[in-house]
Amino acid sequence: MQRISSTLWRFLIPVLLLLGVAPFLLVGQQTAQHLRNVRSTAQGQAHALARLLQVTDTLIDDQPRAEMHLLRQRCAALGTPEIAGSMLLQGQSVPKLQLGPDSGNDMMPIVDEVTRLLGGTATLFVKSGNDFVRVATTIRQSDGSRAVGTRLDQRGKAILELRRSRPFQGQVDILGEPYITRYEPMFNAAGEIIGAYYVGYKVDTQVLRDAVETTRILDSGFAAVVDQNQQIRFHSAHLRLEQASEVLRQPGRTWQLVEESVAHWGGKVIVAYPLAEARRSGANNALLVV
């Protein structure tokens, strides 16, 4: 009898130990798997939002080239660009751009015709020092007036290429709005860069905005579209802009960020979620299994 009891204990003790340890192992395993699933979900959301940007870019990628060809064709019909002294434009002195010696200074009909025929927007710039100033444009300011006399963004990607006498095509912000654009340098008869041609199409971001604003991961996780200046363009509607900015600026060890770059836009899509919340929901699910 004693031998049977001893044998039983030799079997029971390992079984009892296994039953005691197994739940903890199972909880750990299930929690780790849940964390992987949450990250995979976040990656899927970021990729889907990035694809919305890429599809928008692809759909109108060829339009700027066609509109640029028409703009340059109309300008070339008037003559070779040249600088003929200076003029006052919106209270500032800038070089006077002319398309041929007899073209005068009114180039607004050219950009209006290009826009009428192909849509989008068109602009002629004159180079003033290290800047490029709009002298004829169909782009409108917030008050409805033409953006004549405004300058190309000195921090933007387009001006860096123009200063190197190279064209640029891609997404840029113009007066705070996103455009798919093409810029090409304008040369005089001596081969000197004296201005620039521009065409572009304003991007309808409502579909992307709606998708981002409704995105949520777990209870507190969110999505955001960040531009090339690291500023949030859109974010999930269930939290304030200040909260999202603080998380992206200092995620620390409490938040997990999943990023998807969008090359042509120079920005990225970020999906963020709190690690503690992910672990807690994983542990709760594991306890139910146990």
Short mmCIF file of C-alpha atoms in Angstrom, two decimals:
data_model
loop_
_atom_site.label_atom_id
_atom_site.label_comp_id
_atom_site.label_asym_id
_atom_site.label_seq_id
_atom_site.Cartn_x
_atom_site.Cartn_y
_atom_site.Cartn_z
CA MET A 1 0.00 0.00 0.00
CA GLN A 2 2.84 2.36 0.89
CA ARG A 3 4.55 1.53 -2.40
CA ILE A 4 1.32 2.33 -4.34
CA SER A 5 0.96 5.63 -2.48
CA SER A 6 4.57 6.53 -3.21
CA THR A 7 4.09 5.70 -6.89
CA LEU A 8 0.94 7.83 -7.03
CA TRP A 9 2.75 10.81 -5.56
CA ARG A 10 5.58 10.42 -8.06
CA PHE A 11 3.01 10.76 -10.81
CA LEU A 12 0.78 13.31 -9.10
CA ILE A 13 3.46 15.80 -8.14
CA PRO A 14 4.66 16.39 -11.74
CA VAL A 15 1.05 16.55 -12.91
CA LEU A 16 0.17 19.08 -10.21
CA LEU A 17 3.27 21.12 -11.04
CA LEU A 18 2.34 21.03 -14.72
CA LEU A 19 -1.20 22.11 -13.96
CA GLY A 20 0.15 24.95 -11.85
CA VAL A 21 2.69 26.19 -14.39
CA ALA A 22 0.73 25.54 -17.58
CA PRO A 23 -1.74 28.42 -17.16
CA PHE A 24 1.08 30.91 -16.77
CA LEU A 25 2.85 29.55 -19.83
CA LEU A 26 -0.37 29.61 -21.79
CA VAL A 27 -1.13 33.18 -20.75
CA GLY A 28 2.35 34.27 -21.81
CA GLN A 29 2.11 32.45 -25.13
CA GLN A 30 -1.36 33.79 -25.91
CA THR A 31 -0.35 37.33 -24.94
CA ALA A 32 2.73 37.23 -27.18
CA GLN A 33 0.61 35.94 -30.07
CA HIS A 34 -1.95 38.68 -29.46
CA LEU A 35 0.79 41.35 -29.58
CA ARG A 36 1.94 39.97 -32.93
CA ASN A 37 -1.63 40.05 -34.20
CA VAL A 38 -2.12 43.66 -33.09
CA ARG A 39 1.09 44.73 -34.82
CA SER A 40 0.07 42.87 -37.97
CA THR A 41 -3.30 44.64 -37.91
CA ALA A 42 -1.58 48.02 -37.49
CA GLN A 43 0.73 47.27 -40.42
CA GLY A 44 -2.26 46.33 -42.56
CA GLN A 45 -4.05 49.57 -41.68
CA ALA A 46 -0.97 51.69 -42.41
CA HIS A 47 -0.43 49.94 -45.75
CA ALA A 48 -4.07 50.39 -46.79
CA LEU A 49 -4.00 54.13 -46.00
CA ALA A 50 -0.70 54.56 -47.85
CA ARG A 51 -2.20 52.83 -50.86
CA LEU A 52 -4.95 55.47 -50.98
CA LEU A 53 -2.25 58.12 -51.42
CA GLN A 54 -0.38 56.08 -54.02
CA VAL A 55 -3.52 55.38 -56.05
CA THR A 56 -4.36 59.09 -56.10
CA ASP A 57 -0.84 59.83 -57.31
CA THR A 58 -0.98 57.18 -60.03
CA LEU A 59 -4.39 58.26 -61.34
CA ILE A 60 -3.19 61.78 -62.19
CA ASP A 61 0.51 61.11 -62.77
CA ASP A 62 0.36 61.67 -66.56
CA GLN A 63 -1.84 64.77 -66.46
CA PRO A 64 0.89 67.21 -65.31
CA ARG A 65 3.14 66.12 -68.20
CA ALA A 66 0.42 66.77 -70.77
CA GLU A 67 -0.47 70.15 -69.26
CA MET A 68 3.20 71.17 -69.05
CA HIS A 69 3.66 70.33 -72.74
CA LEU A 70 0.72 72.60 -73.63
CA LEU A 71 1.93 75.45 -71.39
CA ARG A 72 5.42 75.42 -72.89
CA GLN A 73 4.00 75.18 -76.39
CA ARG A 74 1.85 78.28 -75.86
CA CYS A 75 4.76 80.20 -74.36
CA ALA A 76 7.19 79.19 -77.13
CA ALA A 77 4.75 80.49 -79.76
CA LEU A 78 5.29 84.01 -78.36
CA GLY A 79 9.07 83.91 -78.35
CA THR A 80 12.12 83.17 -76.22
CA PRO A 81 11.76 84.18 -72.54
CA GLU A 82 13.84 87.18 -71.47
CA ILE A 83 14.17 89.72 -68.69
CA ALA A 84 13.37 93.31 -69.68
CA GLY A 85 14.20 95.48 -66.69
CA SER A 86 12.09 95.34 -63.55
CA MET A 87 8.53 96.01 -62.46
CA LEU A 88 6.41 96.44 -59.34
CA LEU A 89 4.29 93.44 -58.42
CA GLN A 90 2.12 93.55 -55.33
CA GLY A 91 4.35 96.27 -53.91
CA GLN A 92 7.62 94.45 -54.55
CA SER A 93 10.22 95.05 -57.26
CA VAL A 94 10.90 91.93 -59.35
CA PRO A 95 12.52 91.29 -62.74
CA LYS A 96 10.13 91.86 -65.66
CA LEU A 97 9.56 88.58 -67.50
CA GLN A 98 8.67 88.70 -71.19
CA LEU A 99 8.03 85.94 -73.69
CA GLY A 100 9.75 87.49 -76.69
CA PRO A 101 10.39 91.20 -77.25
CA ASP A 102 6.87 91.99 -78.47
CA SER A 103 4.80 89.98 -76.03
CA GLY A 104 4.28 92.75 -73.50
CA ASN A 105 3.70 91.73 -69.90
CA ASP A 106 0.22 90.19 -69.84
CA MET A 107 0.77 86.42 -69.69
CA MET A 108 -2.42 85.70 -67.77
CA PRO A 109 -4.35 84.59 -70.91
CA ILE A 110 -1.78 81.80 -71.44
CA VAL A 111 -2.23 80.18 -68.04
CA ASP A 112 -6.00 80.70 -68.24
CA GLU A 113 -6.18 78.93 -71.61
CA VAL A 114 -4.09 75.97 -70.40
CA THR A 115 -6.30 75.57 -67.34
CA ARG A 116 -9.46 75.88 -69.43
CA LEU A 117 -8.34 73.18 -71.86
CA LEU A 118 -6.84 70.64 -69.44
CA GLY A 119 -8.06 71.65 -65.99
CA GLY A 120 -5.70 71.84 -63.06
CA THR A 121 -3.66 74.99 -62.43
CA ALA A 122 -0.83 76.74 -64.28
CA THR A 123 1.77 79.35 -63.31
CA LEU A 124 4.67 81.29 -64.77
CA PHE A 125 7.44 82.28 -62.33
CA VAL A 126 10.18 84.85 -62.63
CA LYS A 127 13.46 84.25 -60.82
CA SER A 128 14.12 87.06 -58.35
CA GLY A 129 17.44 86.62 -56.57
CA ASN A 130 17.26 83.13 -55.10
CA ASP A 131 13.44 83.09 -55.12
CA PHE A 132 10.77 82.34 -57.71
CA VAL A 133 7.81 84.77 -57.82
CA ARG A 134 4.45 84.06 -59.47
CA VAL A 135 3.82 86.60 -62.26
CA ALA A 136 0.90 84.80 -63.94
CA THR A 137 -1.15 82.09 -62.26
CA THR A 138 -4.55 80.46 -62.00
CA ILE A 139 -3.97 79.51 -58.36
CA ARG A 140 -6.30 81.38 -56.04
CA GLN A 141 -5.73 82.54 -52.50
CA SER A 142 -8.24 82.07 -49.70
CA ASP A 143 -9.93 85.39 -50.56
CA GLY A 144 -10.43 84.31 -54.19
CA SER A 145 -7.75 86.56 -55.67
CA ARG A 146 -4.99 85.26 -57.91
CA ALA A 147 -1.79 84.37 -56.05
CA VAL A 148 0.27 86.81 -58.15
CA GLY A 149 3.34 88.09 -56.30
CA THR A 150 3.52 85.10 -53.94
CA ARG A 151 6.76 83.13 -53.77
CA LEU A 152 7.58 79.47 -54.19
CA ASP A 153 8.08 77.78 -50.83
CA GLN A 154 11.78 78.07 -49.94
CA ARG A 155 11.58 74.91 -47.81
CA GLY A 156 9.89 72.84 -50.49
CA LYS A 157 11.25 70.12 -52.74
CA ALA A 158 10.50 71.91 -56.01
CA ILE A 159 12.67 74.97 -55.44
CA LEU A 160 15.72 72.83 -54.65
CA GLU A 161 15.49 71.18 -58.08
CA LEU A 162 14.80 74.44 -59.92
CA ARG A 163 17.87 76.06 -58.37
CA ARG A 164 19.85 73.17 -59.86
CA SER A 165 18.17 73.84 -63.25
CA ARG A 166 16.30 70.54 -63.04
CA PRO A 167 12.57 69.72 -63.35
CA PHE A 168 10.52 68.39 -60.46
CA GLN A 169 7.36 66.30 -60.39
CA GLY A 170 5.60 65.21 -57.23
CA GLN A 171 3.31 66.27 -54.41
CA VAL A 172 3.83 69.67 -52.80
CA ASP A 173 1.80 72.04 -50.67
CA ILE A 174 0.71 75.26 -52.35
CA LEU A 175 -0.72 77.87 -50.01
CA GLY A 176 -1.47 75.09 -47.53
CA GLU A 177 -3.20 72.69 -49.96
CA PRO A 178 -1.77 69.45 -51.48
CA TYR A 179 -1.14 69.36 -55.25
CA ILE A 180 0.36 66.84 -57.67
CA THR A 181 2.69 69.13 -59.61
CA ARG A 182 5.33 69.49 -62.29
CA TYR A 183 7.89 72.31 -62.38
CA GLU A 184 10.38 72.97 -65.17
CA PRO A 185 13.09 75.66 -65.33
CA MET A 186 12.73 78.53 -67.81
CA PHE A 187 15.88 79.60 -69.70
CA ASN A 188 16.70 82.70 -71.75
CA ALA A 189 18.56 82.67 -75.08
CA ALA A 190 21.91 82.52 -73.22
CA GLY A 191 20.88 79.40 -71.30
CA GLU A 192 20.47 81.22 -67.97
CA ILE A 193 17.59 80.26 -65.72
CA ILE A 194 15.26 83.26 -65.42
CA GLY A 195 12.05 81.66 -64.23
CA ALA A 196 9.98 78.50 -64.14
CA TYR A 197 6.88 76.85 -65.58
CA TYR A 198 4.40 75.14 -63.28
CA VAL A 199 1.30 72.98 -63.70
CA GLY A 200 -0.54 71.03 -61.03
CA TYR A 201 -3.74 69.38 -59.89
CA LYS A 202 -5.20 69.89 -56.46
CA VAL A 203 -5.63 66.57 -54.67
CA ASP A 204 -9.06 65.66 -53.37
CA THR A 205 -8.14 64.26 -49.97
CA GLN A 206 -11.68 63.74 -48.66
CA VAL A 207 -11.63 59.95 -49.14
CA LEU A 208 -8.27 59.71 -47.38
CA ARG A 209 -9.39 62.07 -44.62
CA ASP A 210 -12.52 60.02 -43.97
CA ALA A 211 -10.52 56.77 -43.90
CA VAL A 212 -7.96 58.15 -41.44
CA GLU A 213 -10.52 59.79 -39.16
CA THR A 214 -12.45 56.53 -38.74
CA THR A 215 -9.36 54.40 -38.09
CA ARG A 216 -9.00 53.00 -34.57
CA ILE A 217 -6.85 50.18 -33.22
CA LEU A 218 -7.76 48.73 -29.81
CA ASP A 219 -9.45 51.45 -27.72
CA SER A 220 -6.87 54.23 -27.82
CA GLY A 221 -4.77 53.51 -30.91
CA PHE A 222 -4.99 55.91 -33.85
CA ALA A 223 -3.75 56.69 -37.36
CA ALA A 224 -2.18 59.87 -38.72
CA VAL A 225 -0.85 61.15 -42.04
CA VAL A 226 2.33 63.19 -41.55
CA ASP A 227 3.76 65.48 -44.26
CA GLN A 228 7.41 66.09 -45.19
CA ASN A 229 7.69 68.72 -42.44
CA GLN A 230 6.57 66.18 -39.81
CA GLN A 231 3.27 67.99 -39.37
CA ILE A 232 0.06 65.98 -38.95
CA ARG A 233 -2.23 66.45 -41.93
CA PHE A 234 -5.05 64.11 -40.83
CA HIS A 235 -5.58 61.97 -37.72
CA SER A 236 -8.19 59.69 -36.16
CA ALA A 237 -11.19 61.63 -34.96
CA HIS A 238 -11.43 59.99 -31.51
CA LEU A 239 -8.52 62.02 -30.08
CA ARG A 240 -7.36 65.62 -30.22
CA LEU A 241 -4.57 66.87 -32.46
CA GLU A 242 -2.48 67.79 -29.41
CA GLN A 243 -2.70 64.23 -28.08
CA ALA A 244 -1.67 62.71 -31.40
CA SER A 245 1.21 65.18 -31.78
CA GLU A 246 2.53 64.40 -28.31
CA VAL A 247 2.50 60.64 -28.94
CA LEU A 248 4.28 60.95 -32.30
CA ARG A 249 6.82 63.37 -30.86
CA GLN A 250 7.64 61.27 -27.78
CA PRO A 251 6.31 57.71 -28.06
CA GLY A 252 8.80 56.42 -25.46
CA ARG A 253 8.33 52.80 -24.46
CA THR A 254 4.60 53.09 -23.92
CA TRP A 255 3.49 53.40 -27.55
CA GLN A 256 4.23 51.25 -30.59
CA LEU A 257 4.45 53.12 -33.91
CA VAL A 258 4.01 51.42 -37.29
CA GLU A 259 5.06 53.58 -40.26
CA GLU A 260 4.49 53.35 -44.01
CA SER A 261 6.38 55.84 -46.21
CA VAL A 262 4.84 57.39 -49.32
CA ALA A 263 7.79 58.42 -51.48
CA HIS A 264 6.14 60.83 -53.93
CA TRP A 265 4.38 62.65 -51.13
CA GLY A 266 7.48 62.93 -48.99
CA GLY A 267 5.43 61.98 -45.94
CA LYS A 268 4.22 58.84 -44.22
CA VAL A 269 1.27 57.10 -42.63
CA ILE A 270 1.63 56.21 -38.95
CA VAL A 271 -0.54 53.86 -36.92
CA ALA A 272 0.10 54.03 -33.16
CA TYR A 273 -1.23 51.97 -30.27
CA PRO A 274 -0.41 51.75 -26.51
CA LEU A 275 1.59 48.64 -25.60
CA ALA A 276 0.02 48.34 -22.15
CA GLU A 277 -3.44 48.19 -23.68
CA ALA A 278 -2.32 45.57 -26.19
CA ARG A 279 -0.79 43.43 -23.42
CA ARG A 280 -3.85 43.81 -21.22
CA SER A 281 -6.27 42.75 -23.94
CA GLY A 282 -3.99 39.83 -24.81
CA ALA A 283 -3.84 38.69 -21.19
CA ASN A 284 -7.62 38.95 -20.83
CA ASN A 285 -8.13 36.81 -23.91
CA ALA A 286 -5.61 34.28 -22.61
CA LEU A 287 -7.35 34.06 -19.23
CA LEU A 288 -10.60 33.21 -20.98
CA VAL A 289 -8.80 30.38 -22.79
CA VAL A 290 -7.34 29.13 -19.49
#
